[in-house]
Amino acid sequence: MVKRKQMAQASAPAVPVPPLKQPSRIPNVLRFPVLVIMSMFLSSALYSLASQFGTGDLATVMKRRDEWWQITGLLAWKAVELGIGWWGEYDGWDVACLTLLSHMPYLYLLTTFYAVRPTTMWLGIGIDVLSTYVPFILLRDSSPIHQLDASKGLVANRSIVNDLSIKINTSFLAAAVYGLVVYGSFRGWLPEYLIVHFEGLRDLSGAHEAALPFVILGFALSGYAAQSFLFMPAVGAKPDVHDLHMAEFDPETATFGQTIWYNVWGYSKRTRTLIKRTAILAFASAMQTGLRTYITVEGVELVGAAGWAAMWAAAAVLIGGVFWWVGDVEGVSN
């Protein structure tokens, strides 16, 4: 568990955080289009290369994509994913973690219930992560939270951010939440739901024979990605101008609108960062999983894809809540 005394150190005064450096000489207006083209080209090239080394088991469960809306929908969502990372000012490591977490549920479905080999799943995740990570590191420098030599004035609680035991504990917490949500679904509503809404399922033994310790262990990498994307950026967030305004809030003199705003969004930068990133993770997990499952997997109904996606979005929200509880220490988080 996180060392709470260590986290309760007084926050430093607000320090303006400079925008991420842009190492590329590409004009600003062209950076995002270049990013999208690079990512899509890299993804296409890597999947074409991978097909030469045995990913044919995917073809056995894929539906033909003859309709224009199917291809357009997937391409448009890919651009939206990249846009979330770009305009959210995420760096390469952020988008790599977000990609792993949002793309994993789709491939987990195929491996668990459609007899797709685990090596195929990991190859697919690797390609998806690389095709987003590489363009970002070429077009944008790492954020201070991921730079060990970054100035202390740019990152709060640097000792916590760099603490290995905290990373291990919070990774385990996230993996445990994923594991408990999936295992609970396996033992409850999910098997019958899959039978009704997923025509062509090949094997339900993955749900009936699942053992909780092994399910949690299977989400070890996802747990690490979750703490990297959610917990560490929140803990390392420095107070900003919004925090100064909220500190000056006086309920006796504030207008009705100011009071509403204070109650709705009067949180510290740490809490606001966690809320926003949790919302992004839940949204990306739901959209990526739902769209890709419905459009590409043969025999899946829309309601079936939506239910499978909702489970992973709920897990993301629960993980965000757990991380908020871990960091909810007096003097650190509102």
Short mmCIF file of C-alpha atoms in Angstrom, two decimals:
data_model
loop_
_atom_site.label_atom_id
_atom_site.label_comp_id
_atom_site.label_asym_id
_atom_site.label_seq_id
_atom_site.Cartn_x
_atom_site.Cartn_y
_atom_site.Cartn_z
CA MET A 1 0.00 0.00 0.00
CA VAL A 2 1.10 3.56 -0.64
CA LYS A 3 3.05 5.18 2.18
CA ARG A 4 0.50 7.72 3.32
CA LYS A 5 2.88 9.76 5.46
CA GLN A 6 5.06 10.16 2.43
CA MET A 7 2.09 11.32 0.35
CA ALA A 8 0.94 13.80 2.96
CA GLN A 9 3.85 16.15 2.42
CA ALA A 10 2.71 19.69 1.87
CA SER A 11 2.22 20.59 -1.74
CA ALA A 12 4.57 23.16 -3.16
CA PRO A 13 3.25 26.46 -4.48
CA ALA A 14 1.84 26.44 -7.96
CA VAL A 15 4.54 26.35 -10.59
CA PRO A 16 3.73 27.11 -14.23
CA VAL A 17 4.34 23.97 -16.27
CA PRO A 18 5.78 24.73 -19.69
CA PRO A 19 4.17 23.04 -22.68
CA LEU A 20 5.74 19.84 -23.88
CA LYS A 21 8.72 20.45 -26.09
CA GLN A 22 8.31 19.76 -29.76
CA PRO A 23 11.50 18.21 -31.13
CA SER A 24 10.17 17.95 -34.66
CA ARG A 25 10.52 20.74 -37.21
CA ILE A 26 7.18 19.90 -38.80
CA PRO A 27 4.84 22.94 -38.70
CA ASN A 28 2.33 22.80 -35.88
CA VAL A 29 -0.66 22.71 -38.21
CA LEU A 30 0.67 19.55 -39.86
CA ARG A 31 1.72 17.62 -36.79
CA PHE A 32 -1.55 15.85 -36.10
CA PRO A 33 -2.24 14.83 -39.73
CA VAL A 34 1.32 13.50 -39.91
CA LEU A 35 0.78 11.64 -36.65
CA VAL A 36 -2.38 9.96 -37.99
CA ILE A 37 -0.73 8.97 -41.27
CA MET A 38 2.36 7.60 -39.51
CA SER A 39 0.29 5.59 -37.04
CA MET A 40 -2.02 4.08 -39.64
CA PHE A 41 0.83 3.26 -42.00
CA LEU A 42 2.85 1.64 -39.23
CA SER A 43 -0.15 -0.36 -38.03
CA SER A 44 -0.95 -1.59 -41.53
CA ALA A 45 2.66 -2.51 -42.24
CA LEU A 46 3.11 -4.39 -38.97
CA TYR A 47 -0.14 -6.33 -39.31
CA SER A 48 0.77 -7.26 -42.89
CA LEU A 49 4.16 -8.46 -41.68
CA ALA A 50 2.60 -10.36 -38.79
CA SER A 51 0.24 -12.19 -41.14
CA GLN A 52 3.28 -13.89 -42.63
CA PHE A 53 4.12 -15.44 -39.26
CA GLY A 54 0.86 -17.06 -38.30
CA THR A 55 -2.10 -14.90 -37.32
CA GLY A 56 -4.48 -16.89 -39.47
CA ASP A 57 -6.62 -17.87 -36.48
CA LEU A 58 -7.95 -14.32 -36.44
CA ALA A 59 -9.34 -14.72 -39.95
CA THR A 60 -11.53 -17.62 -38.80
CA VAL A 61 -13.60 -15.37 -36.53
CA MET A 62 -13.58 -12.16 -38.55
CA LYS A 63 -16.58 -11.00 -40.55
CA ARG A 64 -16.21 -9.55 -44.02
CA ARG A 65 -16.12 -5.77 -43.97
CA ASP A 66 -17.84 -4.88 -47.23
CA GLU A 67 -19.86 -1.91 -46.04
CA TRP A 68 -18.30 1.55 -46.28
CA TRP A 69 -19.45 2.47 -42.78
CA GLN A 70 -17.51 -0.41 -41.25
CA ILE A 71 -14.15 0.69 -42.63
CA THR A 72 -14.91 4.38 -42.17
CA GLY A 73 -16.03 3.82 -38.59
CA LEU A 74 -12.81 2.03 -37.61
CA LEU A 75 -10.60 4.61 -39.33
CA ALA A 76 -12.52 7.50 -37.80
CA TRP A 77 -12.22 6.00 -34.34
CA LYS A 78 -8.49 5.51 -34.86
CA ALA A 79 -8.18 9.22 -35.63
CA VAL A 80 -10.27 10.08 -32.55
CA GLU A 81 -8.02 7.90 -30.37
CA LEU A 82 -4.94 9.69 -31.62
CA GLY A 83 -6.67 13.04 -31.20
CA ILE A 84 -7.44 12.27 -27.56
CA GLY A 85 -3.75 11.70 -26.94
CA TRP A 86 -2.57 14.65 -29.00
CA TRP A 87 -4.89 17.35 -27.69
CA GLY A 88 -4.88 15.83 -24.24
CA GLU A 89 -1.12 16.58 -24.24
CA TYR A 90 -0.21 12.96 -23.57
CA ASP A 91 3.26 11.75 -24.39
CA GLY A 92 4.32 8.46 -25.96
CA TRP A 93 4.20 6.51 -22.71
CA ASP A 94 0.72 7.83 -21.86
CA VAL A 95 -0.75 6.79 -25.21
CA ALA A 96 1.04 3.44 -25.07
CA CYS A 97 -0.62 2.66 -21.72
CA LEU A 98 -4.00 3.97 -22.87
CA THR A 99 -3.78 1.89 -26.05
CA LEU A 100 -2.89 -1.27 -24.17
CA LEU A 101 -5.77 -0.83 -21.73
CA SER A 102 -8.39 0.07 -24.33
CA HIS A 103 -7.37 -2.54 -26.95
CA MET A 104 -6.82 -5.46 -24.60
CA PRO A 105 -10.54 -6.31 -23.94
CA TYR A 106 -11.23 -7.07 -27.62
CA LEU A 107 -8.30 -9.44 -27.94
CA TYR A 108 -9.04 -10.94 -24.51
CA LEU A 109 -12.50 -11.85 -25.83
CA LEU A 110 -11.04 -13.63 -28.85
CA THR A 111 -8.46 -15.52 -26.82
CA THR A 112 -10.85 -16.59 -24.07
CA PHE A 113 -13.95 -17.51 -26.07
CA TYR A 114 -12.93 -17.87 -29.74
CA ALA A 115 -9.85 -20.11 -29.42
CA VAL A 116 -7.49 -17.45 -30.76
CA ARG A 117 -3.98 -18.20 -29.55
CA PRO A 118 -2.52 -16.05 -26.76
CA THR A 119 0.53 -15.35 -28.93
CA THR A 120 -1.80 -13.80 -31.50
CA MET A 121 -3.37 -11.62 -28.80
CA TRP A 122 -0.01 -10.36 -27.53
CA LEU A 123 1.21 -9.77 -31.07
CA GLY A 124 -1.88 -7.69 -31.78
CA ILE A 125 -1.48 -5.66 -28.60
CA GLY A 126 2.20 -5.11 -29.38
CA ILE A 127 1.39 -3.80 -32.85
CA ASP A 128 -1.37 -1.52 -31.57
CA VAL A 129 0.90 -0.08 -28.88
CA LEU A 130 3.90 0.41 -31.16
CA SER A 131 1.84 2.07 -33.89
CA THR A 132 0.78 4.78 -31.43
CA TYR A 133 3.89 5.02 -29.27
CA VAL A 134 6.43 5.49 -32.08
CA PRO A 135 4.71 8.46 -33.81
CA PHE A 136 4.23 10.22 -30.49
CA ILE A 137 7.85 9.90 -29.38
CA LEU A 138 8.94 11.23 -32.77
CA LEU A 139 6.66 14.25 -32.62
CA ARG A 140 6.53 15.03 -28.90
CA ASP A 141 8.97 14.82 -25.99
CA SER A 142 8.18 12.96 -22.79
CA SER A 143 6.25 14.86 -20.14
CA PRO A 144 8.11 15.77 -16.91
CA ILE A 145 6.35 12.98 -15.00
CA HIS A 146 8.22 10.44 -17.16
CA GLN A 147 11.59 12.18 -17.02
CA LEU A 148 13.77 11.06 -14.11
CA ASP A 149 15.93 14.17 -14.45
CA ALA A 150 13.03 16.62 -14.68
CA SER A 151 13.13 19.63 -12.37
CA LYS A 152 11.46 19.08 -8.99
CA GLY A 153 9.44 22.20 -9.62
CA LEU A 154 7.62 20.50 -12.50
CA VAL A 155 6.51 17.33 -10.68
CA ALA A 156 4.91 17.03 -7.25
CA ASN A 157 5.80 14.15 -4.94
CA ARG A 158 8.75 13.02 -7.03
CA SER A 159 9.79 10.52 -4.34
CA ILE A 160 6.39 8.83 -4.64
CA VAL A 161 6.41 8.85 -8.42
CA ASN A 162 9.80 7.12 -8.47
CA ASP A 163 9.11 4.68 -5.61
CA LEU A 164 9.24 1.09 -6.92
CA SER A 165 7.24 -0.40 -4.04
CA ILE A 166 4.41 2.07 -4.65
CA LYS A 167 4.38 1.22 -8.34
CA ILE A 168 4.19 -2.50 -7.54
CA ASN A 169 1.42 -2.08 -4.96
CA THR A 170 -0.73 0.19 -7.11
CA SER A 171 -0.19 -2.06 -10.13
CA PHE A 172 -1.42 -5.00 -8.07
CA LEU A 173 -4.47 -3.02 -6.94
CA ALA A 174 -5.42 -2.22 -10.52
CA ALA A 175 -4.83 -5.82 -11.65
CA ALA A 176 -6.95 -7.04 -8.75
CA VAL A 177 -9.84 -4.76 -9.75
CA TYR A 178 -9.69 -5.95 -13.35
CA GLY A 179 -9.48 -9.55 -12.17
CA LEU A 180 -12.37 -9.25 -9.70
CA VAL A 181 -14.64 -7.56 -12.25
CA VAL A 182 -13.92 -10.18 -14.91
CA TYR A 183 -14.05 -13.13 -12.51
CA GLY A 184 -17.29 -11.89 -10.97
CA SER A 185 -18.78 -11.56 -14.45
CA PHE A 186 -17.60 -15.06 -15.34
CA ARG A 187 -19.39 -16.41 -12.27
CA GLY A 188 -22.50 -14.31 -12.84
CA TRP A 189 -24.18 -12.75 -15.82
CA LEU A 190 -21.58 -13.08 -18.57
CA PRO A 191 -21.78 -16.73 -19.78
CA GLU A 192 -25.52 -16.59 -20.46
CA TYR A 193 -25.15 -13.12 -21.98
CA LEU A 194 -22.49 -14.37 -24.38
CA ILE A 195 -24.58 -17.35 -25.44
CA VAL A 196 -27.53 -15.11 -26.25
CA HIS A 197 -25.73 -12.26 -28.02
CA PHE A 198 -22.53 -13.81 -29.42
CA GLU A 199 -23.37 -16.32 -32.12
CA GLY A 200 -20.45 -18.55 -33.02
CA LEU A 201 -18.75 -18.78 -29.62
CA ARG A 202 -16.34 -21.69 -29.62
CA ASP A 203 -15.54 -22.26 -25.98
CA LEU A 204 -16.99 -21.11 -22.65
CA SER A 205 -14.59 -23.10 -20.51
CA GLY A 206 -12.53 -19.94 -20.01
CA ALA A 207 -15.40 -18.59 -17.90
CA HIS A 208 -16.45 -21.79 -16.14
CA GLU A 209 -12.94 -22.96 -15.25
CA ALA A 210 -11.41 -19.60 -14.33
CA ALA A 211 -9.54 -19.38 -11.01
CA LEU A 212 -9.39 -15.94 -9.40
CA PRO A 213 -5.62 -15.86 -8.64
CA PHE A 214 -4.77 -16.71 -12.24
CA VAL A 215 -7.31 -14.23 -13.60
CA ILE A 216 -5.72 -11.46 -11.52
CA LEU A 217 -2.23 -12.57 -12.55
CA GLY A 218 -3.29 -12.37 -16.18
CA PHE A 219 -3.95 -8.65 -15.73
CA ALA A 220 -0.53 -7.85 -14.26
CA LEU A 221 0.57 -5.85 -17.31
CA SER A 222 -2.79 -4.07 -17.46
CA GLY A 223 -2.41 -3.17 -13.79
CA TYR A 224 0.98 -1.63 -14.43
CA ALA A 225 -0.39 0.33 -17.39
CA ALA A 226 -3.33 1.55 -15.29
CA GLN A 227 -1.13 2.89 -12.50
CA SER A 228 1.12 4.54 -15.09
CA PHE A 229 -1.78 6.21 -16.87
CA LEU A 230 -3.99 7.06 -13.88
CA PHE A 231 -2.23 7.10 -10.55
CA MET A 232 1.24 8.48 -11.18
CA PRO A 233 0.17 11.50 -13.30
CA ALA A 234 -2.38 12.38 -10.60
CA VAL A 235 0.11 12.09 -7.74
CA GLY A 236 2.68 14.08 -9.70
CA ALA A 237 0.29 16.87 -10.72
CA LYS A 238 1.36 20.31 -9.50
CA PRO A 239 -1.20 22.84 -8.20
CA ASP A 240 -2.32 25.29 -10.88
CA VAL A 241 -4.22 28.56 -11.18
CA HIS A 242 -7.52 26.74 -10.66
CA ASP A 243 -6.29 25.59 -7.24
CA LEU A 244 -5.44 29.17 -6.29
CA HIS A 245 -8.91 30.36 -7.29
CA MET A 246 -10.57 27.56 -5.34
CA ALA A 247 -8.45 28.37 -2.27
CA GLU A 248 -9.77 31.94 -2.42
CA PHE A 249 -13.41 30.79 -2.60
CA ASP A 250 -15.59 32.46 0.05
CA PRO A 251 -19.12 31.03 0.35
CA GLU A 252 -20.35 34.25 1.99
CA THR A 253 -19.43 36.47 -0.96
CA ALA A 254 -19.56 33.99 -3.86
CA THR A 255 -22.30 34.20 -6.45
CA PHE A 256 -24.71 31.32 -7.03
CA GLY A 257 -22.83 30.32 -10.19
CA GLN A 258 -19.47 30.37 -8.40
CA THR A 259 -20.89 28.20 -5.62
CA ILE A 260 -22.22 25.65 -8.11
CA TRP A 261 -18.88 25.57 -9.93
CA TYR A 262 -16.99 25.14 -6.68
CA ASN A 263 -19.14 22.19 -5.64
CA VAL A 264 -18.99 20.54 -9.07
CA TRP A 265 -15.34 21.10 -10.02
CA GLY A 266 -13.63 22.61 -6.98
CA TYR A 267 -11.16 19.75 -6.66
CA SER A 268 -7.39 19.84 -6.49
CA LYS A 269 -5.31 19.40 -9.64
CA ARG A 270 -4.51 15.90 -8.44
CA THR A 271 -8.15 14.87 -8.22
CA ARG A 272 -9.11 16.63 -11.44
CA THR A 273 -6.30 14.85 -13.28
CA LEU A 274 -7.48 11.49 -11.97
CA ILE A 275 -11.12 12.19 -12.85
CA LYS A 276 -10.29 13.29 -16.40
CA ARG A 277 -7.95 10.38 -17.09
CA THR A 278 -10.39 7.88 -15.63
CA ALA A 279 -13.15 9.27 -17.86
CA ILE A 280 -10.86 9.05 -20.89
CA LEU A 281 -9.90 5.46 -20.09
CA ALA A 282 -13.53 4.40 -19.57
CA PHE A 283 -14.62 6.14 -22.78
CA ALA A 284 -11.76 4.74 -24.87
CA SER A 285 -12.24 1.23 -23.47
CA ALA A 286 -15.96 1.28 -24.21
CA MET A 287 -15.68 2.74 -27.70
CA GLN A 288 -12.69 0.71 -28.88
CA THR A 289 -14.08 -2.55 -27.48
CA GLY A 290 -17.65 -2.01 -28.61
CA LEU A 291 -16.88 -0.81 -32.12
CA ARG A 292 -14.18 -3.33 -32.90
CA THR A 293 -16.14 -6.26 -31.47
CA TYR A 294 -19.36 -5.42 -33.32
CA ILE A 295 -17.75 -4.50 -36.63
CA THR A 296 -15.14 -7.24 -36.92
CA VAL A 297 -16.31 -10.37 -35.05
CA GLU A 298 -18.74 -12.65 -36.88
CA GLY A 299 -22.10 -13.19 -35.19
CA VAL A 300 -21.88 -10.49 -32.51
CA GLU A 301 -25.00 -8.45 -31.88
CA LEU A 302 -24.78 -4.74 -31.11
CA VAL A 303 -26.20 -5.22 -27.62
CA GLY A 304 -23.68 -7.99 -27.01
CA ALA A 305 -20.74 -5.81 -27.99
CA ALA A 306 -22.12 -2.97 -25.85
CA GLY A 307 -22.43 -5.21 -22.79
CA TRP A 308 -18.90 -6.58 -23.15
CA ALA A 309 -17.55 -3.06 -23.58
CA ALA A 310 -19.50 -1.72 -20.60
CA MET A 311 -17.87 -4.28 -18.31
CA TRP A 312 -14.41 -2.90 -19.10
CA ALA A 313 -15.53 0.71 -18.81
CA ALA A 314 -16.95 -0.09 -15.36
CA ALA A 315 -13.63 -1.68 -14.36
CA ALA A 316 -11.80 1.49 -15.41
CA VAL A 317 -14.11 3.64 -13.27
CA LEU A 318 -13.62 1.34 -10.28
CA ILE A 319 -9.84 1.51 -10.67
CA GLY A 320 -10.04 5.30 -10.75
CA GLY A 321 -12.10 5.19 -7.56
CA VAL A 322 -9.58 2.90 -5.85
CA PHE A 323 -6.71 5.21 -6.81
CA TRP A 324 -8.65 8.20 -5.52
CA TRP A 325 -9.10 6.39 -2.18
CA VAL A 326 -5.39 5.53 -2.05
CA GLY A 327 -4.44 9.16 -2.64
CA ASP A 328 -7.18 10.70 -0.51
CA VAL A 329 -4.87 11.90 2.24
CA GLU A 330 -5.28 15.16 4.15
CA GLY A 331 -3.24 17.87 2.51
CA VAL A 332 -2.88 15.92 -0.74
CA SER A 333 -6.28 15.37 -2.36
CA ASN A 334 -9.71 16.94 -2.11
#
